[in-house]
Coordinates of C-alpha atoms in Angstrom, one line a residue:
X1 CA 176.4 45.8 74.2
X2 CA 179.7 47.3 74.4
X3 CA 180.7 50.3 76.1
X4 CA 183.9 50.6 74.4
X5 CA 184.3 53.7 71.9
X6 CA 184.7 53.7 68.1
X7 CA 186.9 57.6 67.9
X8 CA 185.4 57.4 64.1
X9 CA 182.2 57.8 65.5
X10 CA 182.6 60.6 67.8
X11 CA 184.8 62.3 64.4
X12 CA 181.3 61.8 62.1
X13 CA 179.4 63.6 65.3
X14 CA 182.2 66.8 65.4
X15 CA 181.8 66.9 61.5
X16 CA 178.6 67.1 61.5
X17 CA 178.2 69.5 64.1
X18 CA 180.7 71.9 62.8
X19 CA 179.1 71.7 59.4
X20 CA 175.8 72.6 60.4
X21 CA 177.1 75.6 62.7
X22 CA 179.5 77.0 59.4
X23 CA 176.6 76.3 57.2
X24 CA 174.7 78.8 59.1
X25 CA 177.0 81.6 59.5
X26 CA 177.5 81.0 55.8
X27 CA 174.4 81.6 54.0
X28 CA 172.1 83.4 57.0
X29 CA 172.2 87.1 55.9
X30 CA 170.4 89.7 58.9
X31 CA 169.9 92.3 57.2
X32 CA 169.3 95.8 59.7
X33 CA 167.1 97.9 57.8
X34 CA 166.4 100.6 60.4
X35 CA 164.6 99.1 63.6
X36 CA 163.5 96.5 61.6
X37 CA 165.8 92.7 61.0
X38 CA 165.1 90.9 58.2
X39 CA 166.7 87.3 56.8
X40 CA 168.7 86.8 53.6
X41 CA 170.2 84.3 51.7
X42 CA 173.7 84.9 49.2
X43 CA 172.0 81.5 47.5
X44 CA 169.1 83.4 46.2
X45 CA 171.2 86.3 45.2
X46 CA 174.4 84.0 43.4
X47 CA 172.3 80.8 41.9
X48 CA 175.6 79.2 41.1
X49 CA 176.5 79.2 44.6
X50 CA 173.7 76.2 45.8
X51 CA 176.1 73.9 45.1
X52 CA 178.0 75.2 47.8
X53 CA 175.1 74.5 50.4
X54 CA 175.8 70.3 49.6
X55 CA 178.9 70.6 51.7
X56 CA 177.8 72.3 54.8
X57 CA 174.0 70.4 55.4
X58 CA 175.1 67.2 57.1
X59 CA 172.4 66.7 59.5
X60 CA 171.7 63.4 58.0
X61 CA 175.5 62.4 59.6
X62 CA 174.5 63.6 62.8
X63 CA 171.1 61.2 62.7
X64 CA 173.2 58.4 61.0
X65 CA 175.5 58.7 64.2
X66 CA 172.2 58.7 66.3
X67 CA 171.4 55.7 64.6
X68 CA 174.8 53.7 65.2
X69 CA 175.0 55.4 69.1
X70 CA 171.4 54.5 69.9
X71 CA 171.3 51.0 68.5
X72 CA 174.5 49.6 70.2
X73 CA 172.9 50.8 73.3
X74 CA 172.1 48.6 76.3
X75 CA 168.1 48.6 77.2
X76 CA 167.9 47.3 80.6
X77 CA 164.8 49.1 81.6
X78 CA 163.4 51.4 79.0
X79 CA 161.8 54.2 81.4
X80 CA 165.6 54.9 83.1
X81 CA 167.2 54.5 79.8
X82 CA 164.8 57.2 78.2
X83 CA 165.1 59.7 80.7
X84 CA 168.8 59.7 81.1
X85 CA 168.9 60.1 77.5
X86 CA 166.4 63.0 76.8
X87 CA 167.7 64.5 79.9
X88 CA 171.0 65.3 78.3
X89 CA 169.5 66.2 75.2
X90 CA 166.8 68.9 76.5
X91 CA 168.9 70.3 79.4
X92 CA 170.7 72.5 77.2
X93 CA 167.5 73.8 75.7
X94 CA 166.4 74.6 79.3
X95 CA 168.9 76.8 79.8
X96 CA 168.7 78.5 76.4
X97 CA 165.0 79.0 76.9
X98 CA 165.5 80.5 80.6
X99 CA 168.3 82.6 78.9
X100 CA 166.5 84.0 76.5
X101 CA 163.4 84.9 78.8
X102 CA 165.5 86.4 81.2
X103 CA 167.4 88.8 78.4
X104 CA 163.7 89.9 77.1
X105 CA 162.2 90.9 80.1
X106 CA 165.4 92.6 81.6
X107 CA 165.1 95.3 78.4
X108 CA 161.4 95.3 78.6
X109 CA 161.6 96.5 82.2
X110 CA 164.5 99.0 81.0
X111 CA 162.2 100.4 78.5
X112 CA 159.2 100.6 80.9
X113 CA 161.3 102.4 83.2
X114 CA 163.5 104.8 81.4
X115 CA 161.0 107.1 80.1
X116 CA 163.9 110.0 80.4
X117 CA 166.3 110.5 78.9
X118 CA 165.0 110.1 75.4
X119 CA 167.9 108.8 73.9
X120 CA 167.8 106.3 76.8
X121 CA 164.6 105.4 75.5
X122 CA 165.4 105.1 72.6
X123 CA 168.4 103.0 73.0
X124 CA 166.0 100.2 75.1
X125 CA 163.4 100.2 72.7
X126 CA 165.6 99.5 69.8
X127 CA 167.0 96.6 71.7
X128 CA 163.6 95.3 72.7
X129 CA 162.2 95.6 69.3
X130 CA 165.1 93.9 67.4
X131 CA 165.8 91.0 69.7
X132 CA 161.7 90.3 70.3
X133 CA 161.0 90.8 66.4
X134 CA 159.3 87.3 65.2
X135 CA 162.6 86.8 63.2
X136 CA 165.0 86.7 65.4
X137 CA 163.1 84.4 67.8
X138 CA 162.7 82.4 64.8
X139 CA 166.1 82.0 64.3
X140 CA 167.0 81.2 67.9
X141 CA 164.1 78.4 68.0
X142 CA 165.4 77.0 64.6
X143 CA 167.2 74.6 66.1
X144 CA 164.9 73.2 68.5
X145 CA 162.6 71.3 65.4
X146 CA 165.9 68.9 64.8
X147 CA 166.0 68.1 68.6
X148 CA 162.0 67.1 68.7
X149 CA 162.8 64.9 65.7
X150 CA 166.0 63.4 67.4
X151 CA 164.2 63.0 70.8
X152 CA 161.2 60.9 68.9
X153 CA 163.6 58.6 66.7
X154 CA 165.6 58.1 69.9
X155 CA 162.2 57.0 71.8
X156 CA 161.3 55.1 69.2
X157 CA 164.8 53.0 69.2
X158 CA 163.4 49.7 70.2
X159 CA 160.9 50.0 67.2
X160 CA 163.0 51.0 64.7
X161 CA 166.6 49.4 65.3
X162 CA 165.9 46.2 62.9
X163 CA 163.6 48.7 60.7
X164 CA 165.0 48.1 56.7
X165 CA 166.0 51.4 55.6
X166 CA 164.2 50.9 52.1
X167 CA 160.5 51.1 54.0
X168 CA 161.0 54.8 55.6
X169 CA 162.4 56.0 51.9
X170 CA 159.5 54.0 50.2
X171 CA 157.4 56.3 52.1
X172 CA 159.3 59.9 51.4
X173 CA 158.5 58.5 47.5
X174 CA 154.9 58.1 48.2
X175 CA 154.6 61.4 50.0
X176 CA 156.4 63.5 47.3
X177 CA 154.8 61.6 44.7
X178 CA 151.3 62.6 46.2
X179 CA 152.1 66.6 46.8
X180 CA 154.0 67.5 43.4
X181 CA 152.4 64.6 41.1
X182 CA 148.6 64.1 42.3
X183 CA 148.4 67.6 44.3
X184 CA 147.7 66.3 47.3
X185 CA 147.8 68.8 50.6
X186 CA 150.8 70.5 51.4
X187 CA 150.4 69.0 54.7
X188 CA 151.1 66.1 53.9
X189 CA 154.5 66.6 53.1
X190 CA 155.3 67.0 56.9
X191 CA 155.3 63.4 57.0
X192 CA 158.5 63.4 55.9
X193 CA 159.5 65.0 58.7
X194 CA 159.7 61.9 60.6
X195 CA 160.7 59.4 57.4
X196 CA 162.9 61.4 55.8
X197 CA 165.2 61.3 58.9
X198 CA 164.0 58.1 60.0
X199 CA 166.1 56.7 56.9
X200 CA 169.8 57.7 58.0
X201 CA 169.0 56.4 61.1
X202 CA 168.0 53.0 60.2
X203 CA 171.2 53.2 58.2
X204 CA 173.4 53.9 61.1
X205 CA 171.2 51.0 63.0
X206 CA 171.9 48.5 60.1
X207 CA 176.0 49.7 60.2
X208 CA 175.6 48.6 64.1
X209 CA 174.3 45.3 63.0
X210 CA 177.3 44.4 60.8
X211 CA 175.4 44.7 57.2
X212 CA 177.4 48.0 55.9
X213 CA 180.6 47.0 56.8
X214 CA 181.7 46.2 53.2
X215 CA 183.2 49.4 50.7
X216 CA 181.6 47.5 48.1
X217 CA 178.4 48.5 50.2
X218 CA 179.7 52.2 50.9
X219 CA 180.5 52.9 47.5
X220 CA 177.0 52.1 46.2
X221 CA 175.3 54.2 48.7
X222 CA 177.4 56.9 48.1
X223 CA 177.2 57.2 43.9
X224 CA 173.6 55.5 44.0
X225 CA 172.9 58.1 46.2
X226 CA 174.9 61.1 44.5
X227 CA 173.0 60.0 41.4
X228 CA 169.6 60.0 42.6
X229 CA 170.3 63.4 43.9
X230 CA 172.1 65.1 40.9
X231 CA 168.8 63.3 38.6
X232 CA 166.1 64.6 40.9
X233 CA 167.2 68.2 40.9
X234 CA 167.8 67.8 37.0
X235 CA 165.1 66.3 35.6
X236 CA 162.2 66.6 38.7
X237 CA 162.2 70.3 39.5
X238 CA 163.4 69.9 43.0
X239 CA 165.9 72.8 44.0
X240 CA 169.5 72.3 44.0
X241 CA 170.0 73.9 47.3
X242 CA 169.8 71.4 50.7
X243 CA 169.3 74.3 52.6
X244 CA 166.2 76.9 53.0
X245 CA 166.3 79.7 50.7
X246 CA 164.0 82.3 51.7
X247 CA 161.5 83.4 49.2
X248 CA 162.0 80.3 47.3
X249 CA 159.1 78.0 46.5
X250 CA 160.1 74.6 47.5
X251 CA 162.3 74.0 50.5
X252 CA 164.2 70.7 50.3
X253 CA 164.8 70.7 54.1
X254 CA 161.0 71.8 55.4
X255 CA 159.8 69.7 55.2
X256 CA 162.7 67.1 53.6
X257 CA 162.1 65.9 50.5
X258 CA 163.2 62.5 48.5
X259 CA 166.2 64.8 47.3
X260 CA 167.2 65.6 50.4
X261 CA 166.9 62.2 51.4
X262 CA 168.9 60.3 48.3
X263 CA 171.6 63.3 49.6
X264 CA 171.5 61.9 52.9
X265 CA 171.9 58.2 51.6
X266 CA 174.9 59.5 49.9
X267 CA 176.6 61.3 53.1
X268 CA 176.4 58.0 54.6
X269 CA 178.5 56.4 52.2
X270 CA 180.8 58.8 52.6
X271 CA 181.2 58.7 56.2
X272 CA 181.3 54.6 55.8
X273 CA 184.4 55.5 53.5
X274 CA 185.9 58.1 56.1
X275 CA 186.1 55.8 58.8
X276 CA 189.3 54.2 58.5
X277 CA 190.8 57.4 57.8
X278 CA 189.0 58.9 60.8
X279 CA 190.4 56.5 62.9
X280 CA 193.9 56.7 62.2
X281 CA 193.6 60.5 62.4
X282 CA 192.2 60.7 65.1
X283 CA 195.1 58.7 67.1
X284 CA 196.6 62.1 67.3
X285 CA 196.1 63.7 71.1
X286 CA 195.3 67.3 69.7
X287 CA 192.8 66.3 67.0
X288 CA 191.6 64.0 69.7
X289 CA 191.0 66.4 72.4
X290 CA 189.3 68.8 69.7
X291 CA 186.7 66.1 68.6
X292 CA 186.4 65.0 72.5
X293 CA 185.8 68.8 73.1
X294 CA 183.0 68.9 70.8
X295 CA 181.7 65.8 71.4
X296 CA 180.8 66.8 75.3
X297 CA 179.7 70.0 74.2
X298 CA 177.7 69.0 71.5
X299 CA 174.5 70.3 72.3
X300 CA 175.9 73.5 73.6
X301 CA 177.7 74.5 70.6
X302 CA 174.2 73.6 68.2
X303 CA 172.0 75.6 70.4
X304 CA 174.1 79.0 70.8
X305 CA 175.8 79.6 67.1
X306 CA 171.8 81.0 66.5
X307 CA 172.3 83.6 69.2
X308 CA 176.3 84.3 68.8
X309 CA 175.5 85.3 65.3
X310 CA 172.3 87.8 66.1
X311 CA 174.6 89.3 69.1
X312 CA 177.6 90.2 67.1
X313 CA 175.2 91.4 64.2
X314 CA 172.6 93.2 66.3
X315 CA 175.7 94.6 69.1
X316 CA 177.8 95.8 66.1
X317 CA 177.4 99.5 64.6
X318 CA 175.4 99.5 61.3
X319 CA 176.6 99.3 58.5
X320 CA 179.1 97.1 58.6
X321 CA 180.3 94.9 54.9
X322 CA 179.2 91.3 55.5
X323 CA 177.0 91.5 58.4
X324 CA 174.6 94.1 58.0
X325 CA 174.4 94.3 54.2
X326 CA 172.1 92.6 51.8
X327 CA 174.2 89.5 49.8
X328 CA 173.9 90.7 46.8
X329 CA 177.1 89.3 45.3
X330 CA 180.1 87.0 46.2
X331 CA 181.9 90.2 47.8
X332 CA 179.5 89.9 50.7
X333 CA 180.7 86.0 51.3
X334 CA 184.6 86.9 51.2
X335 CA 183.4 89.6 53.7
X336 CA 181.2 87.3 56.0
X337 CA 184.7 84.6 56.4
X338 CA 186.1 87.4 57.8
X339 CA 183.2 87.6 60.4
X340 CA 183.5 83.9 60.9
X341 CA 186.2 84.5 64.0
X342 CA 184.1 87.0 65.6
X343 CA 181.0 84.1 65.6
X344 CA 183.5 81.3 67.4
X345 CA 184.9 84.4 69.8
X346 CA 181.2 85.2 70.9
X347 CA 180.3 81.2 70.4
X348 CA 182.9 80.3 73.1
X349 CA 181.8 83.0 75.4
X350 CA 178.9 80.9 75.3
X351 CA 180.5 77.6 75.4
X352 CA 182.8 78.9 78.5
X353 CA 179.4 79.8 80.4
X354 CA 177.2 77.2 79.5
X355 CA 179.0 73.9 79.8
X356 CA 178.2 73.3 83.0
X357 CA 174.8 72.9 82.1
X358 CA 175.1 70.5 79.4
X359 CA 177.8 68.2 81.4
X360 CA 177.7 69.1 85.4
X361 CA 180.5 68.7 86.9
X362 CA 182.6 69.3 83.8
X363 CA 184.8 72.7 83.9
X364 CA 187.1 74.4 80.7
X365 CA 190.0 73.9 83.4
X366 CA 189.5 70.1 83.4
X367 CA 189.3 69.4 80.1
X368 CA 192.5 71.5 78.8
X369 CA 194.2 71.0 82.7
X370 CA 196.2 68.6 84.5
X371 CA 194.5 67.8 87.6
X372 CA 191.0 67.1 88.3
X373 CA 189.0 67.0 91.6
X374 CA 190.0 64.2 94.4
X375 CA 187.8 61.0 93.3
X376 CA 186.6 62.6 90.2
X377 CA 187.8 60.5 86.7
X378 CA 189.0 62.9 84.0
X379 CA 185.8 63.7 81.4
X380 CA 188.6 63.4 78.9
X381 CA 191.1 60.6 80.2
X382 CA 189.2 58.6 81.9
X383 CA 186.5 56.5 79.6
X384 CA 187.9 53.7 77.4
X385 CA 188.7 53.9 74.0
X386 CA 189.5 51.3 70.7
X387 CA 189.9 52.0 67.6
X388 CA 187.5 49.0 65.9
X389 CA 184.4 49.6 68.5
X390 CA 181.9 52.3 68.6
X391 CA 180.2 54.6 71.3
X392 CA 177.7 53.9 73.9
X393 CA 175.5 57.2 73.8
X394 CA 175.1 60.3 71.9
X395 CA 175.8 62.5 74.6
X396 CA 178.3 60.4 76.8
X397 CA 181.2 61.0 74.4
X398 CA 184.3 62.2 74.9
X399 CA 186.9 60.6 76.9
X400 CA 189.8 60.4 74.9
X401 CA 193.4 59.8 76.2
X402 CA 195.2 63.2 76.1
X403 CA 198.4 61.9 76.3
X404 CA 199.9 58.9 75.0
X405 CA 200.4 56.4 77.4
X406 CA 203.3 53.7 77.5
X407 CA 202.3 50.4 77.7
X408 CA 203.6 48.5 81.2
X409 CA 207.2 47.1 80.6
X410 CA 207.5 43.0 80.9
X411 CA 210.1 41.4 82.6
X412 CA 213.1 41.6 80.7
X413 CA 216.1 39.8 81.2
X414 CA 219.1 41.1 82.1
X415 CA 221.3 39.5 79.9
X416 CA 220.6 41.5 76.3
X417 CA 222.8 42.1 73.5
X418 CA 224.4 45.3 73.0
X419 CA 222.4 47.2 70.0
X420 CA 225.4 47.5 68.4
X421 CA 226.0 43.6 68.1
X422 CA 221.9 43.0 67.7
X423 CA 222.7 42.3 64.0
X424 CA 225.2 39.4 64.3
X425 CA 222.9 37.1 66.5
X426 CA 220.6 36.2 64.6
X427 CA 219.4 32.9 66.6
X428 CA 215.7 31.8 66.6
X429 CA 215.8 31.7 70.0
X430 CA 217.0 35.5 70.1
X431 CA 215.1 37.0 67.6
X432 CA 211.9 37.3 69.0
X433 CA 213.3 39.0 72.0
X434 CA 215.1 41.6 69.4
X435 CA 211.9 42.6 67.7
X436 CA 210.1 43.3 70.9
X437 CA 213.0 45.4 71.8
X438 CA 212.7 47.7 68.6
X439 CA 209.3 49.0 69.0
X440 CA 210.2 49.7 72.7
X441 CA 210.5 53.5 73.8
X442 CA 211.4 53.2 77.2
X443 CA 213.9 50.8 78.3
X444 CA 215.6 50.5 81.7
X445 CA 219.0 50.1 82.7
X446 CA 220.4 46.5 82.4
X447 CA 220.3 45.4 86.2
X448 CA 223.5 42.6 87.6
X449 CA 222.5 39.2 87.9
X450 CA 221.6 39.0 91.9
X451 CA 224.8 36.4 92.8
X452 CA 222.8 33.3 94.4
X453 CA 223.9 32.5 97.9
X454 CA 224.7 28.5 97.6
X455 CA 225.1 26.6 100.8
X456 CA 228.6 25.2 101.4
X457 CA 228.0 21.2 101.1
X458 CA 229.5 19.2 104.5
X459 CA 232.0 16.8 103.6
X460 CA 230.7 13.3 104.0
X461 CA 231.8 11.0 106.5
X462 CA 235.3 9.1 106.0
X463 CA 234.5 5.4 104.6
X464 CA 237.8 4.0 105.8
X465 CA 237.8 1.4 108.5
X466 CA 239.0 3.4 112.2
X467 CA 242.1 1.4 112.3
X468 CA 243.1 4.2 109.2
X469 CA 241.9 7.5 109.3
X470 CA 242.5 8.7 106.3
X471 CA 241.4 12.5 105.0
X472 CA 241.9 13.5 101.8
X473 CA 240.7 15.7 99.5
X474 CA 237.6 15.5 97.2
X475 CA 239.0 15.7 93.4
X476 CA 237.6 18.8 91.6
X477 CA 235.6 16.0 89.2
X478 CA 232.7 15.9 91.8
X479 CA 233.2 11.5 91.9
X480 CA 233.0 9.6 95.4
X481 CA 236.0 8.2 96.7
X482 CA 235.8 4.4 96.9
X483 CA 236.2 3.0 100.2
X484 CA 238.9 1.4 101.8
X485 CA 241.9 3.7 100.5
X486 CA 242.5 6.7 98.1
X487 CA 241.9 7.4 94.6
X488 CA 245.7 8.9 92.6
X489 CA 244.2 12.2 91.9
X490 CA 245.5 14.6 88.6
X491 CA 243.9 17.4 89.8
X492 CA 244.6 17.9 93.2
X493 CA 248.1 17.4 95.4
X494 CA 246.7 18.2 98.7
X495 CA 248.5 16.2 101.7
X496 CA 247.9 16.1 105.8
X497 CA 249.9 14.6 108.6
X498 CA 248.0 10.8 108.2
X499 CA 248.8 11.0 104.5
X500 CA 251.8 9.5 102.5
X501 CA 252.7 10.9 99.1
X502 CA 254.8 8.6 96.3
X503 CA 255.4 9.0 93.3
X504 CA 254.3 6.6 90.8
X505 CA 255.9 6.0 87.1
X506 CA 254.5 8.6 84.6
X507 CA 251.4 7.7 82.5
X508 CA 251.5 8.8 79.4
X509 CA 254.2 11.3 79.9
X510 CA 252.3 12.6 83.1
X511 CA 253.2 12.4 87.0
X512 CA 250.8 10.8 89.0
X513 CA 250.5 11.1 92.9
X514 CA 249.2 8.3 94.8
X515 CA 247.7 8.8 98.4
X516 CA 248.2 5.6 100.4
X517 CA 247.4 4.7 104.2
X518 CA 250.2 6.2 106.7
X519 CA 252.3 2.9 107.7
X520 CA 251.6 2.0 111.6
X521 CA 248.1 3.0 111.4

């Protein structure tokens, strides 16, 4: 396979990423009442808003990049390609999990110790019971349920990556069809778990095969998909919201129903369609180095935005509008985008401390720096990239260029018209030369013509018998003398001692000299 980069791809990851982590700050409400956390949702609160929730869910993107990432993969041994993979994946989680065992026993031991003062007491038991309360574990571990799913599909690759998607979506029917129509189980819906995803990422596996490379094909998923969706939630009694509302009776996302699916069939026709534009856009070394920056800190950034959220919310003096308050109208969402810069400020703490982990070796000062370590290639700079290819892993991303680079200058002649005389030669021979010349940016100084060094030529040898040594001069016309006596010459009037000059009548108006044999010799 190839291991060049598709920039698109790595774009559809950021997005994704980005929409999940906004989505969340969005419509999570904690809600202090007392000692006591509670969770909240503006979408129960503000029906009309649902809607809303269709731009912000766009996990299926991330598993239909999984899908593209993991099937363009090379598979030389499965066991060492497995590992390296779901060792990138669950480091991250490693170092939440140690994180978050750490910070509860640290304020368990505070309270067990500080029995005096009471309002030290109080203070550490306050702590311990809000950041140990069953929600906000819950909400810390949230995340963890999409990266089991990720890890199995991913394991599963060699199964799955010429899997139809039509047979994993023939199944979410079956299922739903069996818990809302024949009242089967409610367990049973957790099969979806695994086909529901299972269908973007045969998508993404298919794209990586070359069969959804057509916009006639990306147009149909996208308003076959749209469709679906819109008649489902219409006409079938699913919910309109692709999130989890709490204290609402049918979740869309837990376990994923066929609406959420036919949603996630149309999200892949939209990224199709994005592409192109993705590509071009991301040509630009800013945007770039923002999607690069995500990209290698992928996992990071997904795990943490839980726990940035409860630290401002639980840190922060109560009450505060936005944060601490119940949504009970759209006041408390203008409020909460206000909080949204506190999240990221609190999120990059995170980010700052916890790279490492995710990508050792990898520093802030060498991805935004100049200079990295002796023998060490740039994370950023150094890995290649194309603009029609796509990426080799879901976790090695990154490497864009940060700054533009030139391409190497050919050899040029020195001899190049003026640009202000480019216009008047207009030669066939010439013009080719003149267009490469206007999409130059650098040009170098026109350099002299080296002068060649030519070896002076040694006269030949006199023809003439010995009895008459005579030496004249080579005409300027470059033709041999014939032997036996000089040629009149036009060009030259050279004479030497052993030479006689007369003149001869005029030819043709013109004086000719003659060069004869000296008399006596």
């Amino acid at each position: 396979m190839t291991t060049e980069r598709d920039r698109a791809i790595d774009a559809l990851r950021a997005i994704a990423i980005l929409g999940v982590v906004l989505g969340h700050w969005l419509v999570t409400a904690v809600v202090r009442d007392g000692d006591t956390i509670r969770v909240a949702s503006p979408l129960r609160a503000v029906p009309w808003l649902a809607p809303a929730s269709w731009l912000f869910q766009t996990l299926a993107v991330f598993f239909f990049v999984g899908g593209m990432v993991a099937a363009r993969s090379t598979i030389d041994r499965y066991s060492t390609w497995l590992r390296s993979r779901l060792t990138r994946l669950f480091r991250p989680v490693l170092a939440l999990l140690i994180a978050w065992t750490v910070l509860l026993a640290a304020l368990y031991a505070w309270h067990s110790v500080t029995t005096s003062p009471a309002d030290a007491t109080s203070t550490s038991g306050d702590l311990l019971s809000m950041f140990g309360s069953h929600t906000v574990l819950k909400l810390v571990a949230s995340p963890l349920w999409f990266l089991l799913v990720f890890a199995a599909l991913t394991a599963a690759t060699p199964l799955v990556r010429r899997l139809h998607p039509a047979w994993p979506l023939a199944v979410v029917a079956l299922v739903d069809t069996a818990r809302f129509a024949l009242g089967a189980p409610a367990w049973i819906g957790w099969t979806n778990l695994a086909a529901g995803w299972l269908v973007p990422f045969c998508l993404g596996a298919a794209w990586t095969r070359g069969n959804l490379r057509s916009r006639t094909t990306a147009w149909l998923l996208l308003l076959g998909g749209a469709a679906a969706t819109v008649a489902l939630t219409r006409w079938f009694g699913y919910p309109v919201s692709m999130v989890g509302v709490p204290g609402q009776g049918i979740s869309n996302l837990n376990p994923p129903t066929l609406a959420a699916v036919t949603f996630g069939i149309a999200q892949c026709g939209a990224a199709l369609l994005l592409m192109p534009a993705l590509r071009r856009a991301t040509q630009r070394p800013r945007l770039w180095l923002a999607v690069a920056v995500v990209n290698l800190s992928a996992m990071t950034i997904f795990l943490w935005h839980q726990t940035s959220l409860l630290a401002v919310t639980v840190l922060s003096p109560a009450p505060l509008p936005g944060l601490h308050t119940a949504p009970q109208s759209t006041s408390w969402l203008t409020a909460r985008v206000m909080w949204l810069p506190v999240f990221a400020a609190v999120l990059l703490a995170f980010w700052l401390l916890f790279l490492r982990v995710e990508r050792p070796g990898v520093s802030p000062s060498m991805l935004f720096g100049r200079s990295t370590p002796i023998g060490r290639p740039h994370p950023i700079r150094s890995a290649p990239t194309t603009a029609a290819s796509t990426t080799t892993s879901a976790s090695s991303v990154a490497a864009p260029q940060r700054h533009r680079q030139h391409r190497p200058l050919r050899h040029r002649s020195p001899r190049r018209v003026p640009r202000r005389h480019r216009l008047r030669h207009r030669s066939p021979r010439r013009a080719p030369r003149l267009h490469r010349l206007r999409h130059r940016s650098r040009r170098r100084a026109p350099q002299p013509r080296p002068q060649r060094h030519r070896t002076p030529r040694r006269r030949p040898a006199s023809r003439h018998p010995r009895s008459a040594p005579v030496r004249t001069q080579r005409h300027t016309l470059g033709k041999r003398r014939p032997p036996g006596f000089g040629l009149p010459c036009w060009l030259c009037s050279t004479t030497t001692s052993n030479e006689l000059r007369t003149a001869t009548p005029s030819m043709n108006g013109r004086t000719a000299e003659q060069t004869w044999p000296a008399s006596g010799s």
